[in-house]
CSV table of C-alpha atoms and ligand atoms in Angstrom, one decimal:
chain,number,residue,atom,x,y,z
Z,1,GLU,CA,132.7,118.8,91.8
Z,2,ALA,CA,130.8,119.6,95.3
Z,3,ARG,CA,129.2,116.4,96.6
Z,4,LYS,CA,125.3,117.0,97.1
Z,5,LYS,CA,124.0,117.5,100.8
Z,6,ILE,CA,121.6,115.9,102.1
Z,7,GLY,CA,119.9,116.8,105.3
Z,8,ILE,CA,118.7,114.7,108.4
Z,9,VAL,CA,115.8,116.2,110.8
Z,10,GLY,CA,116.1,114.5,113.7
Z,11,SER,CA,118.5,111.7,114.6
Z,12,GLY,CA,117.3,108.8,116.2
Z,13,LEU,CA,116.3,105.4,115.0
Z,14,ILE,CA,115.9,106.2,111.7
Z,15,GLY,CA,117.5,109.5,111.1
Z,16,ARG,CA,120.9,107.7,111.3
Z,17,SER,CA,119.8,105.2,109.0
Z,18,TRP,CA,119.2,107.2,106.1
Z,19,ALA,CA,122.8,109.2,107.2
Z,20,MET,CA,124.0,106.7,106.5
Z,21,LEU,CA,122.3,105.2,103.3
Z,22,PHE,CA,123.1,108.7,101.9
Z,23,THR,CA,127.0,109.0,102.6
Z,24,ALA,CA,126.9,105.2,101.0
Z,25,ALA,CA,126.0,106.7,97.8
Z,26,GLY,CA,128.5,109.8,98.4
Z,27,TYR,CA,126.4,112.6,99.7
Z,28,GLN,CA,127.5,114.9,101.9
Z,29,VAL,CA,125.3,114.7,105.8
Z,30,VAL,CA,124.5,116.9,108.1
Z,31,LEU,CA,122.3,115.8,110.6
Z,32,TYR,CA,120.7,117.8,113.0
Z,33,ASP,CA,118.5,117.0,116.6
Z,34,ILE,CA,116.5,119.2,118.7
Z,35,LEU,CA,118.7,117.5,121.8
Z,36,GLN,CA,121.9,118.5,121.1
Z,37,GLN,CA,123.7,115.2,122.7
Z,38,GLN,CA,121.3,113.3,120.6
Z,39,VAL,CA,123.4,114.1,117.6
Z,40,THR,CA,126.6,112.9,119.2
Z,41,ASP,CA,125.5,110.4,120.3
Z,42,SER,CA,124.4,109.6,116.9
Z,43,LEU,CA,127.6,110.1,115.5
Z,44,GLN,CA,129.0,108.1,117.5
Z,45,GLU,CA,126.4,105.2,116.8
Z,46,ILE,CA,126.7,105.4,113.5
Z,47,LYS,CA,130.9,105.4,113.1
Z,48,GLN,CA,130.4,101.9,115.7
Z,49,GLN,CA,127.7,101.2,112.9
Z,50,LEU,CA,129.1,101.6,109.7
Z,51,LEU,CA,133.0,100.2,111.0
Z,52,THR,CA,131.2,97.1,112.0
Z,53,LEU,CA,129.6,96.4,108.9
Z,54,GLU,CA,132.5,97.3,107.3
Z,55,LYS,CA,133.9,94.4,109.7
Z,56,ASN,CA,131.7,92.1,108.3
Z,57,GLY,CA,131.3,92.6,104.7
Z,58,MET,CA,128.5,94.3,104.4
Z,59,LEU,CA,129.2,97.9,104.3
Z,60,ARG,CA,127.3,99.7,101.3
Z,61,GLY,CA,129.2,102.1,98.8
Z,62,ALA,CA,132.7,102.2,97.5
Z,63,ASP,CA,134.0,104.3,99.7
Z,64,SER,CA,135.8,103.0,103.5
Z,65,ALA,CA,133.5,103.2,106.5
Z,66,GLU,CA,136.4,105.7,107.8
Z,67,VAL,CA,135.7,108.3,103.9
Z,68,GLN,CA,132.0,108.0,104.2
Z,69,PHE,CA,132.1,108.6,108.7
Z,70,GLY,CA,133.7,111.8,107.3
Z,71,ARG,CA,131.0,112.9,105.3
Z,72,ILE,CA,128.9,113.5,108.1
Z,73,LYS,CA,128.2,115.5,110.3
Z,74,GLY,CA,126.2,117.4,113.2
Z,75,VAL,CA,124.9,120.8,113.3
Z,76,THR,CA,122.6,123.1,115.6
Z,77,SER,CA,120.2,124.8,113.9
Z,78,LEU,CA,118.1,124.2,111.0
Z,79,ASN,CA,119.3,126.6,108.9
Z,80,GLN,CA,122.5,124.5,108.4
Z,81,VAL,CA,120.1,121.5,107.4
Z,82,VAL,CA,118.3,123.3,104.8
Z,83,GLU,CA,121.8,126.1,103.1
Z,84,GLY,CA,122.1,124.2,100.1
Z,85,ALA,CA,120.5,120.8,100.5
Z,86,VAL,CA,119.6,119.3,97.5
Z,87,TYR,CA,117.0,117.3,100.1
Z,88,VAL,CA,115.9,117.1,103.6
Z,89,GLN,CA,114.6,113.9,105.2
Z,90,GLU,CA,112.7,114.3,108.7
Z,91,CYS,CA,112.8,112.4,111.1
Z,92,VAL,CA,111.3,113.4,114.1
Z,93,PRO,CA,108.8,111.4,116.3
Z,94,GLU,CA,105.6,110.8,115.0
Z,95,ARG,CA,103.1,113.5,116.5
Z,96,LEU,CA,100.9,115.5,114.2
Z,97,GLU,CA,101.9,118.1,116.4
Z,98,LEU,CA,105.6,118.2,115.4
Z,99,LYS,CA,105.4,117.0,112.5
Z,100,LYS,CA,103.2,120.1,111.5
Z,101,ASN,CA,105.7,122.8,113.2
Z,102,VAL,CA,108.7,121.1,111.7
Z,103,PHE,CA,107.3,121.5,107.9
Z,104,LYS,CA,106.4,125.1,109.4
Z,105,GLU,CA,109.7,125.7,110.1
Z,106,LEU,CA,111.5,124.6,107.9
Z,107,ASP,CA,108.9,126.0,105.0
Z,108,ALA,CA,110.4,129.1,106.5
Z,109,ILE,CA,113.6,128.9,105.8
Z,110,VAL,CA,113.9,126.9,102.9
Z,111,GLY,CA,115.2,127.4,99.1
Z,112,GLU,CA,113.1,126.9,96.0
Z,113,ASP,CA,114.7,123.4,94.7
Z,114,THR,CA,115.5,121.5,98.2
Z,115,ILE,CA,112.8,118.7,98.7
Z,116,LEU,CA,111.5,118.5,102.4
Z,117,ALA,CA,110.3,114.4,102.6
Z,118,SER,CA,109.1,113.1,105.9
Z,119,SER,CA,109.4,109.7,107.4
Z,120,VAL,CA,106.6,109.7,108.9
Z,121,SER,CA,104.5,105.9,109.3
Z,122,THR,CA,101.3,106.4,110.2
Z,123,MET,CA,99.2,110.0,109.0
Z,124,VAL,CA,99.2,110.9,105.7
Z,125,PRO,CA,100.5,114.0,104.1
Z,126,SER,CA,98.1,116.4,103.8
Z,127,SER,CA,97.6,115.8,107.6
Z,128,PHE,CA,100.5,117.6,108.1
Z,129,MET,CA,102.2,119.5,105.0
Z,130,GLY,CA,98.8,121.9,104.4
Z,131,GLY,CA,99.4,125.4,103.5
Z,132,LEU,CA,102.9,125.6,102.8
Z,133,LYS,CA,104.7,128.2,100.5
Z,134,HIS,CA,106.9,125.1,99.4
Z,135,GLY,CA,103.8,122.6,99.0
Z,136,ALA,CA,104.8,121.4,96.4
Z,137,ASN,CA,108.6,120.3,97.3
Z,138,CYS,CA,107.7,118.6,100.4
Z,139,VAL,CA,107.0,114.2,99.7
Z,140,VAL,CA,106.3,111.1,101.8
Z,141,ALA,CA,109.0,108.8,101.9
Z,142,HIS,CA,108.5,106.2,104.3
Z,143,PRO,CA,110.9,103.3,105.2
Z,144,THR,CA,111.2,100.1,106.4
Z,145,ASN,CA,113.2,99.0,109.4
Z,146,PRO,CA,115.8,98.5,109.1
Z,147,PRO,CA,116.6,100.4,106.2
Z,148,TYR,CA,119.6,99.9,105.7
Z,149,PHE,CA,118.7,95.9,104.8
Z,150,VAL,CA,115.0,96.1,104.1
Z,151,PRO,CA,115.4,98.4,100.7
Z,152,MET,CA,111.5,99.5,100.1
Z,153,VAL,CA,110.3,103.2,100.6
Z,154,GLU,CA,107.0,104.2,100.0
Z,155,VAL,CA,107.2,107.6,98.4
Z,156,VAL,CA,103.4,109.1,98.9
Z,157,PRO,CA,102.8,112.7,97.8
Z,158,SER,CA,100.2,114.8,99.3
Z,159,PRO,CA,97.6,117.0,97.3
Z,160,TRP,CA,100.4,119.6,96.6
Z,161,THR,CA,102.9,117.4,96.0
Z,162,SER,CA,104.6,118.7,92.3
Z,163,PRO,CA,105.0,115.6,89.9
Z,164,GLU,CA,108.6,116.5,88.8
Z,165,ILE,CA,109.2,116.6,92.8
Z,166,LEU,CA,107.9,112.8,93.3
Z,167,VAL,CA,110.0,112.0,90.3
Z,168,LYS,CA,113.0,113.1,91.5
Z,169,THR,CA,112.7,111.6,94.8
Z,170,GLU,CA,112.1,108.4,93.6
Z,171,GLU,CA,115.1,109.2,91.5
Z,172,ILE,CA,117.4,109.9,95.0
Z,173,MET,CA,115.8,106.8,96.3
Z,174,VAL,CA,117.5,104.4,93.3
Z,175,GLU,CA,120.6,106.4,93.6
Z,176,ILE,CA,121.1,105.3,96.4
Z,177,GLY,CA,119.5,101.5,96.2
Z,178,GLN,CA,116.7,101.7,97.9
Z,179,GLU,CA,113.2,100.4,96.0
Z,180,PRO,CA,110.8,103.2,95.9
Z,181,VAL,CA,107.3,102.3,95.5
Z,182,VAL,CA,106.0,105.1,93.8
Z,183,PHE,CA,102.0,106.3,95.2
Z,184,GLN,CA,99.7,108.0,92.9
Z,185,LYS,CA,98.1,109.8,95.6
Z,186,GLU,CA,98.0,109.2,99.6
Z,187,HIS,CA,96.1,107.2,101.3
Z,188,PRO,CA,95.7,106.5,104.7
Z,189,GLY,CA,98.4,103.6,106.2
Z,190,PHE,CA,99.9,103.9,102.6
Z,191,GLY,CA,100.1,100.3,100.7
Z,192,SER,CA,101.9,98.0,103.7
Z,193,ASN,CA,99.9,99.2,106.5
Z,194,ARG,CA,97.1,98.4,105.5
Z,195,ILE,CA,98.2,94.8,104.0
Z,196,GLN,CA,99.7,94.3,107.3
Z,197,TYR,CA,97.3,95.3,109.4
Z,198,SER,CA,94.9,93.4,107.2
Z,199,ILE,CA,97.4,89.7,108.2
Z,200,LEU,CA,97.2,91.1,112.1
Z,201,ASN,CA,93.1,91.2,111.9
Z,202,GLU,CA,92.8,87.7,110.3
Z,203,CYS,CA,95.6,86.0,112.8
Z,204,TYR,CA,93.4,87.7,115.7
Z,205,HIS,CA,90.5,85.6,114.6
Z,206,LEU,CA,92.4,82.9,113.8
Z,207,ILE,CA,93.9,82.6,117.4
Z,208,LYS,CA,90.4,84.2,119.1
Z,209,ASP,CA,88.0,82.0,117.1
Z,210,GLY,CA,90.5,79.0,118.7
Z,211,VAL,CA,91.3,77.8,115.5
Z,212,LEU,CA,94.9,78.3,115.6
Z,213,SER,CA,97.4,79.1,118.6
Z,214,ALA,CA,99.5,82.0,117.8
Z,215,ASP,CA,102.6,79.6,117.6
Z,216,GLY,CA,101.0,78.3,114.8
Z,217,VAL,CA,99.7,81.5,112.9
Z,218,ASP,CA,103.4,82.4,112.8
Z,219,LYS,CA,104.4,79.4,111.4
Z,220,LEU,CA,102.4,79.6,108.5
Z,221,MET,CA,103.6,82.7,107.6
Z,222,LYS,CA,107.6,82.0,108.4
Z,223,PHE,CA,107.6,78.7,106.4
Z,224,GLY,CA,104.7,79.0,104.2
Z,225,LEU,CA,103.7,82.7,102.7
Z,226,GLY,CA,106.6,84.5,103.8
Z,227,PRO,CA,109.6,82.7,102.0
Z,228,ARG,CA,107.5,83.2,98.3
Z,229,TYR,CA,106.3,86.8,99.6
Z,230,ALA,CA,109.7,87.5,99.8
Z,231,TRP,CA,110.8,87.0,96.2
Z,232,MET,CA,107.8,87.6,94.4
Z,233,GLY,CA,105.1,89.1,96.0
Z,234,PRO,CA,101.0,87.6,96.7
Z,235,LEU,CA,100.2,88.6,92.6
Z,236,GLU,CA,103.4,87.2,90.5
Z,237,THR,CA,102.8,84.3,93.4
Z,238,ALA,CA,99.7,83.8,92.0
Z,239,VAL,CA,100.0,84.3,88.5
Z,240,LEU,CA,103.3,81.7,88.9
Z,241,ASN,CA,100.9,79.3,90.7
Z,242,ALA,CA,98.4,78.4,87.5
Z,243,GLU,CA,99.0,79.5,84.5
Z,244,GLY,CA,98.9,83.5,84.6
Z,245,MET,CA,95.9,85.2,86.5
Z,246,ARG,CA,93.7,83.7,84.1
Z,247,SER,CA,93.7,80.6,84.9
Z,248,TYR,CA,94.0,81.4,88.4
Z,249,LEU,CA,91.2,82.8,88.3
Z,250,GLU,CA,89.3,80.5,86.2
Z,251,ARG,CA,90.8,78.0,89.3
Z,252,TYR,CA,89.9,79.5,92.9
Z,253,SER,CA,87.7,82.4,92.1
Z,254,HIS,CA,84.7,80.8,93.5
Z,255,ILE,CA,87.1,79.8,96.8
Z,256,MET,CA,88.7,83.5,97.0
Z,257,HIS,CA,85.2,84.5,97.0
Z,258,SER,CA,83.4,81.8,99.4
Z,259,VAL,CA,86.8,82.5,101.9
Z,260,SER,CA,86.9,86.7,101.5
Z,261,ALA,CA,83.1,85.9,102.2
Z,262,ASP,CA,83.5,84.5,105.8
Z,263,LEU,CA,86.5,87.0,106.7
Z,264,LYS,CA,85.6,88.6,109.6
Z,265,GLY,CA,87.5,92.8,109.0
Z,266,PRO,CA,88.4,94.6,111.9
Z,267,ALA,CA,89.7,92.7,114.8
Z,268,ASP,CA,89.1,94.0,118.4
Z,269,TRP,CA,92.6,95.1,119.1
Z,270,SER,CA,91.4,97.1,122.7
Z,271,LEU,CA,92.5,95.8,125.9
Z,272,PRO,CA,91.0,93.8,127.4
Z,273,ALA,CA,90.0,92.2,124.7
Z,274,ALA,CA,92.8,92.0,123.2
Z,275,GLU,CA,94.3,90.0,126.4
Z,276,PRO,CA,94.4,86.4,125.5
Z,277,ILE,CA,96.0,86.7,122.0
Z,278,ILE,CA,98.7,89.1,124.3
Z,279,GLN,CA,99.3,86.5,127.1
Z,280,GLN,CA,100.5,83.7,124.5
Z,281,LEU,CA,102.7,86.3,122.6
Z,282,ASP,CA,104.6,87.1,126.2
Z,283,GLN,CA,104.7,83.2,126.6
Z,284,LEU,CA,106.4,82.8,123.4
Z,285,PHE,CA,109.1,85.8,123.0
Z,286,PRO,CA,109.3,87.3,127.1
Z,287,LEU,CA,109.5,90.3,127.6
Z,288,ASP,CA,113.2,90.7,129.0
Z,289,LYS,CA,114.1,88.4,125.3
Z,290,LEU,CA,113.4,91.0,123.2
Z,291,LYS,CA,116.6,93.1,122.7
Z,292,GLU,CA,118.7,89.7,121.9
Z,293,ARG,CA,115.7,88.4,119.4
Z,294,ARG,CA,116.0,91.5,117.7
Z,295,GLN,CA,119.6,90.9,117.5
Z,296,TRP,CA,118.5,87.8,116.0
Z,297,ARG,CA,116.2,89.6,113.5
Z,298,ASP,CA,118.7,91.6,112.3
Z,299,GLU,CA,121.4,89.2,111.7
Z,300,ARG,CA,118.7,87.4,109.4
Z,301,LEU,CA,118.3,90.1,107.4
Z,302,ILE,CA,121.8,91.0,106.6
Z,303,ALA,CA,122.1,87.8,105.4
Z,304,PHE,CA,119.3,87.9,103.8
Z,305,ALA,CA,120.2,91.1,102.0
Z,306,ALA,CA,123.5,89.5,101.3
Z,307,LEU,CA,122.0,86.7,99.8
Z,308,ARG,CA,119.2,88.7,97.0
Z,309,ASP,CA,122.3,90.4,96.5
Z,310,GLN,CA,124.1,87.3,94.6
Z,311,MET,CA,120.9,86.6,92.7
U,401,NAD,P1,113.2,108.4,117.5
U,401,NAD,O1,112.5,108.5,118.8
U,401,NAD,O2,114.2,107.2,117.4
U,401,NAD,O3,113.9,109.9,116.6
U,401,NAD,C1,112.7,111.1,116.9
U,401,NAD,C2,114.3,112.0,117.2
U,401,NAD,O4,113.8,112.9,116.9
U,401,NAD,C3,115.0,112.0,118.5
U,401,NAD,O5,115.9,112.4,118.6
U,401,NAD,C4,114.7,113.4,118.7
U,401,NAD,O6,115.0,114.0,119.7
U,401,NAD,C5,114.0,114.2,117.3
U,401,NAD,N1,113.2,115.7,117.7
U,401,NAD,C6,112.5,115.5,118.8
U,401,NAD,N2,112.0,116.5,117.9
U,401,NAD,C7,112.1,117.4,117.3
U,401,NAD,C8,112.6,118.7,116.6
U,401,NAD,N3,111.6,119.6,117.0
U,401,NAD,N4,113.6,118.9,115.8
U,401,NAD,C9,114.2,118.3,115.5
U,401,NAD,N5,113.6,116.7,116.8
U,401,NAD,C10,113.2,116.3,117.0
U,401,NAD,O7,112.4,107.8,116.5
U,401,NAD,P2,112.3,107.3,114.8
U,401,NAD,O8,112.2,105.7,115.4
U,401,NAD,O9,113.3,107.5,114.3
U,401,NAD,O10,111.1,107.5,114.1
U,401,NAD,C11,111.3,108.9,113.1
U,401,NAD,C12,109.9,108.9,112.6
U,401,NAD,O11,110.3,108.0,111.6
U,401,NAD,C13,108.6,108.3,112.9
U,401,NAD,O12,107.7,109.4,111.8
U,401,NAD,C14,108.1,107.5,112.5
U,401,NAD,O13,107.1,107.4,112.7
U,401,NAD,C15,109.2,106.8,111.1
U,401,NAD,N6,109.3,105.8,110.9
U,401,NAD,C16,110.2,105.0,112.2
U,401,NAD,C17,110.2,103.7,111.8
U,401,NAD,C18,110.8,102.3,113.0
U,401,NAD,O14,110.6,100.6,112.6
U,401,NAD,N7,111.1,102.9,113.7
U,401,NAD,C19,110.2,102.7,110.5
U,401,NAD,C20,109.5,103.9,109.8
U,401,NAD,C21,108.9,105.2,109.9
């Protein structure tokens, strides 16, 4: 049986990650970029990453790194991306006009059954998936960086996405080992950025109001809330902190109301207002050490993914 084909448009950081996830699950992958050199470099980088993962026992899927790499091919046109593809993942930079153009181009040449998914992080799908012939086949599949080790994908419909396409996209994400969260409708910031920004706003106020240092704020999360949320999420955490949600609310709803009424809402993230926070963070995390620090982060995320697989 011929292998099913996946098309990737844009072979930067995220395009490469998707290619690795899809080949691990046995798909044939074609990789396209507006810059030919970028495709060449990406293939090299993917090969290196797959071999390193294999050496460290972290390679996904049943096949060897060499076999997995053999299923990924660079192509030079969008036609070669869509031809016979069951699913195309757009991974071009986060600019509205660019996303609009790419979806228009794909729409003009794509077959009736191909899913067109976008990796978009910050714009709702209706802002660039409107007026298309194949709008029913277009959907958002927003990964979390680094996708190879952090499995959550936000699957978000535009107003025109068909229910079948939403279900099929969810199935494909499950098939490749990701954890799709399927939205009933689009929403600014989807879900994870809304939660992330609520957290960042409150962190900002705690620092700005002289309550905690930046280091103190990060410690709250990494030694307190973070480890619990890593396994359970905030709702189950609440349930387990009492005898179920009814009991949690009987005990804590009055304090939730009074603290919530005191929350400060959107912080002023503009410059120079945010300068004091920037200065604290630049000191804690020197800009010339970020590369090493990212490496440090990725090693921990890899170890964490392995631990989750065991449990
Ligand atoms: P990137 O800059 O690493 O890669 C983008 C690639 O797209 C580049 O190789 C570029 O040459 C190529 N490109 C530009 N115009 C193109 C076109 N018209 N056709 C084909 N290729 C084109 O960016 P990235 O970090 O991989 O992000 C891609 C998308 O994924 C963005 O929408 C981003 O918001 C989203 N995303 C990023 C992250 C993250 O943490 N980096 C996480 C989730 C989602």
